[in-house]
Amino acid sequence: MKMKLPLALRFLIALCLWFPTAADHEGRSARSSILFYTVGRSNYEFDIFTLPTQFDDSTPNSAKEFQITDGRSVNYNGHFPAISPSSPSILLDQILTTNPASRPPIHLIYVSERNGSSTIYLDAVFHGGGPDRGRRRSTLEVSNRVQVPLVGNQQSHGRISMKDRPSLVGDHLVYVSTQEKSGVPRTSWAAVYSTHLRTGLTQRLTPQGVTDLSPAVSPSGTWTAVASYGEGRWSGEVEELKTDIFIFRTKDGSGRVKVVEHGGWPSWVDESTLYFHRESDDGWWSVYRAILPKSCRISVDSVVTQRVTPPGLHAFTPATSAANRTFIAVATRRPDSAYRHIELFNVVSKQFWEVTRNVSPKANHFNPFVSPDFTRVGYHKCRGLSNGMKDNHLSLENIHTPLKDVSVFRIDGSFPSFSPAGDRIAFVSFLQGIYVMNLDGSGLRQVYSGSVFATAWDPIRKGVIYTSAGPSFSSVSTEVDVISVSIDDDELTYKKLTEGGENNAFPSPSPDGKWVVFRSSRSGYKNLYIMDAVNGEKAGLFRLTEGPWDDTMANWSPDGDWIAFSSDRENPGSGSFALYMVHPNGTALKKVFESEPGGRVNHPWFSPDGKSMVFTSDYAAVSAEPICNPHHFQPYGEIFTMRLDGSGLRRLTHNSYEDGTPTWGPAFMRRVDVQRPVDEQCKFEDSPWLRAVENSVTVKARCGGQ
Ligand SMILES: *[C@@H]1O[C@H](CO)[C@@H](O)[C@H](O)[C@H]1NC(C)=O
Ligand SMILES: *[C@@H]1O[C@H](CO)[C@@H](O)[C@H](O)[C@H]1NC(C)=O
Ligand SMILES: CC(=O)N[C@H]1CO[C@H](CO)[C@@H](O)[C@@H]1O
């Protein structure tokens, strides 16, 4: 059903629609496509749900749970805006007056990754009975919805960015964005911005050169608290970031002061009380309270902090409201559960009330938020296959980037590569084995079923794919072999090219199809070798690099003159990798790019015109607290391109996930998402480092209402 929106609102919607950004001025390159993999992302399918905080006489149950967001894309990190005379919002008023018959029982601000980049939306959900009466539980039963994109790329001056953790103060939206370069390698681009929704005017609240994550606005709107590297740098940490909490004026970022040493995910109760989380000295993640002095001279020493949740379970990402000073909402990981759940915690009696375990025991629930009156708790989790909803699992998701002649897709499989004609894609399935499909996702078939990693097509012999068969991330003594798979004959055939006994991997053929470069541990170190492409190493083998370090992930340039690879030769065994190039005859070795000493640059791949490379790197550090997301081994992984001389660095992806194994192929793929039916959804891991601390007592929950 269509609704008539007031003019101002329609203007706002028009303003926020995504449109193409400034053209790539760096000369016309041939039109082409980049594919990359994001760990787990295609399984997230997050929607935002809510449950009442009061259960009367019964425990929380699924009849009371309401799915607020619409089941499209990935929706997360919600916020229930306050509507009160003290914080008037033109925007909310307009939405309310569009449907004078019924005040929306629920309005929600959240992050959505629909339309190829992250955007902050406002949904107002109108319906007759209302979830409070327990009759309408899903968005499918909702008769009417107003959905407004609040900030997209327009508010970031056309720059693509990750948007996160929104909250509304009057007509100002406060959120994290990665729209401006940090300018320093291995430093996050995440900073807090405020956008005036009526004018679109956007101002940065975080000082230049500083990283701010997880902003929370105080009930009056005066103060914003953040988890920040205000005085330090990201250390490469991927579990507990050890940020500090700073506060500043929401109006203009002034009055910035550190209030807590070591803390994240702040949440205000009133203008001088906030809750936050940190990993405690005893190993348990716990929620803490900080009381700020009433005076204007605030410093870390004048703030009183106290641990609130007990050892025996992990409790983190607190959510609070001024309307209820006794209860807070938290996410927990109990030692007897592999799942993350939302619980209420009574800070006076120190008792937990389990909320979501009664509703969906075997699902992860993230980042609770509460309504201003504390009658509802919201969170995100997978929508699952329930509700008879059409499943929209994406095998190829189009991503908006600043590149004009290059279309970029996230593929639901690792190590993708294009056939030489650019009409087919090979990739490694997370279930194991190699699959091949057409660019529109059709013709999907498995062509190898064993455990493999890396794929590359022979440029001359049709339907020949090289791969490494064996376990990835394994030691020098593990047996891994480079094999070729012929997929266009009547029968699939395989040929082992290396002789075995060592770790041989990451094959990449020369453009004439005669040679294959690969890395091998046959000397005791992983160095690069070149062998005969058709008959393998017994028909010809040449050692390209030599030294007590790792050279790996080689890619042969389209003109045949260069081999790009990743190496830790400056700091062997440190986990730090930089990008190098060498001629196939072993001359002219040079370092092309490093993120910074200690950083990572991996999986280089030449563009089809041979002028640029795509790779994954930690150059932009992490963009969100890792504990607020599903597990990512390397949450800093983002996709970049660069010219061969090391100039023209461009960041293509903006998110808090692990993006990796990019490839660059000759086809320009249509900019549409490609869907695929799947049987299994929502198979991802919660942070495995949230394990039980040994020799501890388990904290019992008091079940809601019992
Ligand atoms: C605080 O929340 C709890 C849990 O919903 C509820 O039982 C209690 O009555 C609330 N207290 C106030 C003052 O609203
Ligand atoms: C090595 O190869 C490069 C290009 O592939 C060539 O320019 C150079 O002359 C070669 N050097 C030797 C010593 O063969
Ligand atoms: C502005 C824009 O492109 N909006 C599209 C976002 O994606 C949804 C589907 O998820 C489309 O319906 C919108 O048209």
Short mmCIF file of N, CA, C and O in Angstrom, two decimals, residues 102-178:
data_model
loop_
_atom_site.label_atom_id
_atom_site.label_comp_id
_atom_site.label_asym_id
_atom_site.label_seq_id
_atom_site.Cartn_x
_atom_site.Cartn_y
_atom_site.Cartn_z
N SER A 102 -3.13 5.93 13.16
CA SER A 102 -2.48 5.10 14.17
C SER A 102 -1.07 5.60 14.42
O SER A 102 -0.30 5.80 13.50
N ARG A 103 -0.76 5.86 15.62
CA ARG A 103 0.59 6.18 16.00
C ARG A 103 1.42 4.93 15.76
O ARG A 103 0.98 3.84 16.10
N PRO A 104 2.59 5.05 15.15
CA PRO A 104 3.33 3.80 14.90
C PRO A 104 3.75 3.19 16.22
O PRO A 104 4.34 3.85 17.06
N PRO A 105 3.42 1.94 16.44
CA PRO A 105 3.85 1.32 17.68
C PRO A 105 5.37 1.17 17.71
O PRO A 105 5.96 1.15 18.76
N ILE A 106 5.99 1.09 16.54
CA ILE A 106 7.44 0.90 16.53
C ILE A 106 8.06 1.77 15.46
O ILE A 106 7.64 1.76 14.31
N HIS A 107 9.05 2.56 15.85
CA HIS A 107 9.92 3.16 14.84
C HIS A 107 11.35 2.83 15.23
O HIS A 107 11.70 2.79 16.40
N LEU A 108 12.13 2.60 14.21
CA LEU A 108 13.45 2.02 14.43
C LEU A 108 14.47 2.67 13.50
O LEU A 108 14.20 2.86 12.32
N ILE A 109 15.62 2.97 14.03
CA ILE A 109 16.75 3.42 13.21
C ILE A 109 17.78 2.29 13.22
O ILE A 109 18.01 1.69 14.27
N TYR A 110 18.34 1.97 12.06
CA TYR A 110 19.24 0.82 11.99
C TYR A 110 20.15 0.93 10.78
O TYR A 110 19.94 1.78 9.90
N VAL A 111 21.12 0.05 10.72
CA VAL A 111 22.05 -0.01 9.59
C VAL A 111 21.57 -1.11 8.65
O VAL A 111 21.20 -2.19 9.10
N SER A 112 21.58 -0.83 7.36
CA SER A 112 21.25 -1.87 6.39
C SER A 112 22.30 -1.87 5.30
O SER A 112 22.81 -0.82 4.91
N GLU A 113 22.62 -3.06 4.80
CA GLU A 113 23.61 -3.15 3.73
C GLU A 113 22.94 -3.38 2.37
O GLU A 113 23.60 -3.78 1.42
N ARG A 114 21.65 -3.10 2.28
CA ARG A 114 20.96 -3.23 0.99
C ARG A 114 21.52 -2.18 0.02
O ARG A 114 22.10 -1.19 0.43
N ASN A 115 21.35 -2.41 -1.23
CA ASN A 115 21.77 -1.45 -2.25
C ASN A 115 23.27 -1.23 -2.32
O ASN A 115 23.74 -0.17 -2.70
N GLY A 116 24.05 -2.21 -1.93
CA GLY A 116 25.47 -2.19 -2.28
C GLY A 116 26.40 -1.39 -1.40
O GLY A 116 27.59 -1.36 -1.65
N SER A 117 25.89 -0.69 -0.39
CA SER A 117 26.79 -0.09 0.59
C SER A 117 25.98 0.20 1.83
O SER A 117 24.76 0.21 1.78
N SER A 118 26.62 0.43 2.95
CA SER A 118 25.83 0.53 4.18
C SER A 118 25.18 1.90 4.29
O SER A 118 25.75 2.92 3.96
N THR A 119 23.93 1.87 4.72
CA THR A 119 23.08 3.05 4.80
C THR A 119 22.33 2.98 6.12
O THR A 119 22.07 1.88 6.61
N ILE A 120 21.99 4.14 6.67
CA ILE A 120 21.18 4.14 7.88
C ILE A 120 19.74 4.46 7.50
O ILE A 120 19.48 5.44 6.79
N TYR A 121 18.83 3.61 7.95
CA TYR A 121 17.41 3.76 7.61
C TYR A 121 16.59 4.06 8.86
O TYR A 121 16.97 3.72 9.98
N LEU A 122 15.44 4.66 8.61
CA LEU A 122 14.40 4.76 9.63
C LEU A 122 13.20 3.99 9.10
O LEU A 122 12.75 4.24 7.98
N ASP A 123 12.71 3.06 9.88
CA ASP A 123 11.46 2.37 9.54
C ASP A 123 10.41 2.76 10.57
O ASP A 123 10.68 2.75 11.77
N ALA A 124 9.22 3.11 10.07
CA ALA A 124 8.08 3.28 10.97
C ALA A 124 7.09 2.20 10.58
O ALA A 124 6.68 2.12 9.42
N VAL A 125 6.75 1.35 11.51
CA VAL A 125 5.92 0.19 11.21
C VAL A 125 4.53 0.40 11.80
O VAL A 125 4.38 0.53 13.01
N PHE A 126 3.57 0.50 10.92
CA PHE A 126 2.18 0.75 11.33
C PHE A 126 1.39 -0.54 11.19
O PHE A 126 1.52 -1.23 10.20
N HIS A 127 0.59 -0.83 12.13
CA HIS A 127 -0.38 -1.91 11.90
C HIS A 127 -1.49 -1.84 12.91
O HIS A 127 -1.39 -1.16 13.93
N GLY A 128 -2.55 -2.58 12.60
CA GLY A 128 -3.76 -2.50 13.42
C GLY A 128 -3.55 -2.95 14.84
O GLY A 128 -3.51 -2.15 15.77
N GLY A 129 -3.39 -4.26 15.02
CA GLY A 129 -3.37 -4.81 16.37
C GLY A 129 -2.14 -4.43 17.16
O GLY A 129 -2.23 -4.04 18.31
N GLY A 130 -1.01 -4.51 16.53
CA GLY A 130 0.22 -4.17 17.23
C GLY A 130 0.81 -5.37 17.91
O GLY A 130 0.07 -6.25 18.37
N PRO A 131 2.11 -5.40 17.97
CA PRO A 131 2.78 -6.57 18.57
C PRO A 131 2.41 -6.71 20.04
O PRO A 131 2.43 -7.80 20.59
N ASP A 132 2.02 -5.62 20.65
CA ASP A 132 1.72 -5.68 22.08
C ASP A 132 0.56 -6.63 22.37
O ASP A 132 0.46 -7.20 23.43
N ARG A 133 -0.31 -6.77 21.38
CA ARG A 133 -1.42 -7.69 21.62
C ARG A 133 -1.06 -9.11 21.19
O ARG A 133 -1.89 -10.00 21.24
N GLY A 134 0.15 -9.26 20.72
CA GLY A 134 0.62 -10.61 20.44
C GLY A 134 0.01 -11.25 19.21
O GLY A 134 0.14 -12.44 18.99
N ARG A 135 -0.67 -10.47 18.38
CA ARG A 135 -1.32 -11.09 17.23
C ARG A 135 -0.47 -11.02 15.97
O ARG A 135 -0.48 -11.91 15.16
N ARG A 136 0.24 -9.93 15.82
CA ARG A 136 1.02 -9.76 14.60
C ARG A 136 2.49 -9.83 14.98
O ARG A 136 2.99 -8.99 15.70
N ARG A 137 3.16 -10.82 14.46
CA ARG A 137 4.51 -11.02 14.92
C ARG A 137 5.58 -10.69 13.89
O ARG A 137 6.71 -10.47 14.22
N SER A 138 5.21 -10.74 12.62
CA SER A 138 6.27 -10.55 11.65
C SER A 138 5.97 -9.37 10.76
O SER A 138 4.83 -8.91 10.66
N THR A 139 6.98 -8.89 10.10
CA THR A 139 6.81 -7.76 9.19
C THR A 139 5.88 -8.13 8.04
O THR A 139 5.32 -7.27 7.43
N LEU A 140 5.74 -9.42 7.77
CA LEU A 140 4.86 -9.83 6.68
C LEU A 140 3.42 -9.48 6.98
O LEU A 140 2.62 -9.26 6.09
N GLU A 141 3.10 -9.45 8.27
CA GLU A 141 1.72 -9.17 8.65
C GLU A 141 1.48 -7.68 8.82
O GLU A 141 0.40 -7.25 9.16
N VAL A 142 2.53 -6.91 8.62
CA VAL A 142 2.40 -5.47 8.79
C VAL A 142 1.75 -4.88 7.54
O VAL A 142 2.14 -5.18 6.43
N SER A 143 0.75 -4.05 7.75
CA SER A 143 0.02 -3.55 6.59
C SER A 143 0.72 -2.35 5.97
O SER A 143 0.49 -2.04 4.82
N ASN A 144 1.57 -1.69 6.70
CA ASN A 144 2.13 -0.46 6.17
C ASN A 144 3.48 -0.15 6.81
O ASN A 144 3.66 -0.33 7.99
N ARG A 145 4.39 0.31 5.98
CA ARG A 145 5.71 0.62 6.49
C ARG A 145 6.23 1.87 5.78
O ARG A 145 6.12 1.98 4.56
N VAL A 146 6.77 2.79 6.54
CA VAL A 146 7.49 3.91 5.93
C VAL A 146 8.96 3.62 6.12
O VAL A 146 9.40 3.37 7.24
N GLN A 147 9.71 3.61 5.02
CA GLN A 147 11.14 3.30 5.14
C GLN A 147 11.92 4.44 4.50
O GLN A 147 11.76 4.72 3.32
N VAL A 148 12.70 5.11 5.30
CA VAL A 148 13.42 6.29 4.82
C VAL A 148 14.92 6.09 4.99
O VAL A 148 15.39 5.87 6.12
N PRO A 149 15.69 6.16 3.90
CA PRO A 149 17.15 6.16 4.10
C PRO A 149 17.56 7.50 4.69
O PRO A 149 17.23 8.55 4.15
N LEU A 150 18.22 7.49 5.82
CA LEU A 150 18.56 8.75 6.50
C LEU A 150 19.90 9.29 6.04
O LEU A 150 20.03 10.46 5.76
N VAL A 151 20.90 8.44 6.02
CA VAL A 151 22.18 8.87 5.44
C VAL A 151 22.72 7.79 4.54
O VAL A 151 22.76 6.62 4.89
N GLY A 152 23.07 8.18 3.33
CA GLY A 152 23.70 7.28 2.36
C GLY A 152 24.98 7.94 1.91
O GLY A 152 25.63 8.64 2.67
N ASN A 153 25.30 7.75 0.64
CA ASN A 153 26.57 8.30 0.16
C ASN A 153 26.51 9.80 -0.08
O ASN A 153 27.53 10.47 -0.12
N GLN A 154 25.31 10.34 -0.23
CA GLN A 154 25.17 11.77 -0.44
C GLN A 154 25.76 12.55 0.75
O GLN A 154 26.50 13.51 0.58
N GLN A 155 25.43 12.08 1.96
CA GLN A 155 25.91 12.78 3.15
C GLN A 155 27.41 12.57 3.38
O GLN A 155 28.01 13.24 4.19
N SER A 156 28.00 11.59 2.67
CA SER A 156 29.45 11.38 2.80
C SER A 156 30.15 12.03 1.62
O SER A 156 31.20 11.57 1.21
N HIS A 157 29.56 13.05 1.05
CA HIS A 157 30.15 13.74 -0.11
C HIS A 157 30.44 12.76 -1.23
O HIS A 157 31.48 12.83 -1.87
N GLY A 158 29.54 11.82 -1.44
CA GLY A 158 29.70 10.87 -2.53
C GLY A 158 30.70 9.79 -2.26
O GLY A 158 30.94 8.94 -3.11
N ARG A 159 31.31 9.82 -1.07
CA ARG A 159 32.31 8.78 -0.79
C ARG A 159 31.63 7.57 -0.18
O ARG A 159 30.74 7.71 0.66
N ILE A 160 32.06 6.40 -0.60
CA ILE A 160 31.53 5.17 -0.04
C ILE A 160 32.04 5.08 1.40
O ILE A 160 33.15 5.46 1.69
N SER A 161 31.21 4.56 2.29
CA SER A 161 31.71 4.37 3.65
C SER A 161 30.91 3.31 4.36
O SER A 161 29.81 2.95 3.93
N MET A 162 31.48 2.81 5.45
CA MET A 162 30.72 2.00 6.38
C MET A 162 30.00 2.95 7.31
O MET A 162 30.59 3.93 7.77
N LYS A 163 28.71 2.72 7.57
CA LYS A 163 27.97 3.51 8.54
C LYS A 163 27.59 2.57 9.68
O LYS A 163 27.27 1.41 9.44
N ASP A 164 27.60 3.07 10.90
CA ASP A 164 27.36 2.16 12.02
C ASP A 164 26.85 2.91 13.25
O ASP A 164 27.05 4.11 13.38
N ARG A 165 26.19 2.17 14.16
CA ARG A 165 25.78 2.63 15.48
C ARG A 165 25.05 3.97 15.47
O ARG A 165 25.49 4.94 16.11
N PRO A 166 23.92 4.06 14.77
CA PRO A 166 23.22 5.34 14.71
C PRO A 166 22.44 5.64 15.99
O PRO A 166 21.96 4.72 16.66
N SER A 167 22.34 6.92 16.33
CA SER A 167 21.31 7.34 17.29
C SER A 167 20.81 8.72 16.90
O SER A 167 21.52 9.49 16.25
N LEU A 168 19.57 9.00 17.29
CA LEU A 168 18.93 10.24 16.88
C LEU A 168 18.79 11.16 18.08
O LEU A 168 18.33 10.76 19.14
N VAL A 169 19.22 12.41 17.91
CA VAL A 169 19.02 13.44 18.93
C VAL A 169 18.30 14.57 18.23
O VAL A 169 18.89 15.24 17.39
N GLY A 170 17.04 14.79 18.54
CA GLY A 170 16.27 15.80 17.81
C GLY A 170 16.31 15.47 16.33
O GLY A 170 15.95 14.37 15.93
N ASP A 171 16.79 16.41 15.53
CA ASP A 171 16.89 16.14 14.09
C ASP A 171 18.30 15.80 13.67
O ASP A 171 18.63 15.84 12.48
N HIS A 172 19.16 15.50 14.61
CA HIS A 172 20.53 15.13 14.27
C HIS A 172 20.75 13.64 14.43
O HIS A 172 20.43 13.07 15.46
N LEU A 173 21.30 13.05 13.39
CA LEU A 173 21.67 11.64 13.46
C LEU A 173 23.16 11.56 13.76
O LEU A 173 23.96 12.19 13.08
N VAL A 174 23.51 10.82 14.81
CA VAL A 174 24.91 10.66 15.21
C VAL A 174 25.31 9.23 14.90
O VAL A 174 24.58 8.29 15.23
N TYR A 175 26.44 9.03 14.23
CA TYR A 175 26.81 7.68 13.77
C TYR A 175 28.30 7.63 13.44
O TYR A 175 28.98 8.66 13.35
N VAL A 176 28.78 6.40 13.24
CA VAL A 176 30.16 6.18 12.80
C VAL A 176 30.18 6.11 11.28
O VAL A 176 29.28 5.54 10.67
N SER A 177 31.20 6.67 10.68
CA SER A 177 31.39 6.52 9.24
C SER A 177 32.88 6.42 8.94
O SER A 177 33.71 6.98 9.67
N THR A 178 33.19 5.71 7.85
CA THR A 178 34.60 5.57 7.43
C THR A 178 34.86 6.40 6.17
O THR A 178 35.67 6.06 5.34
#
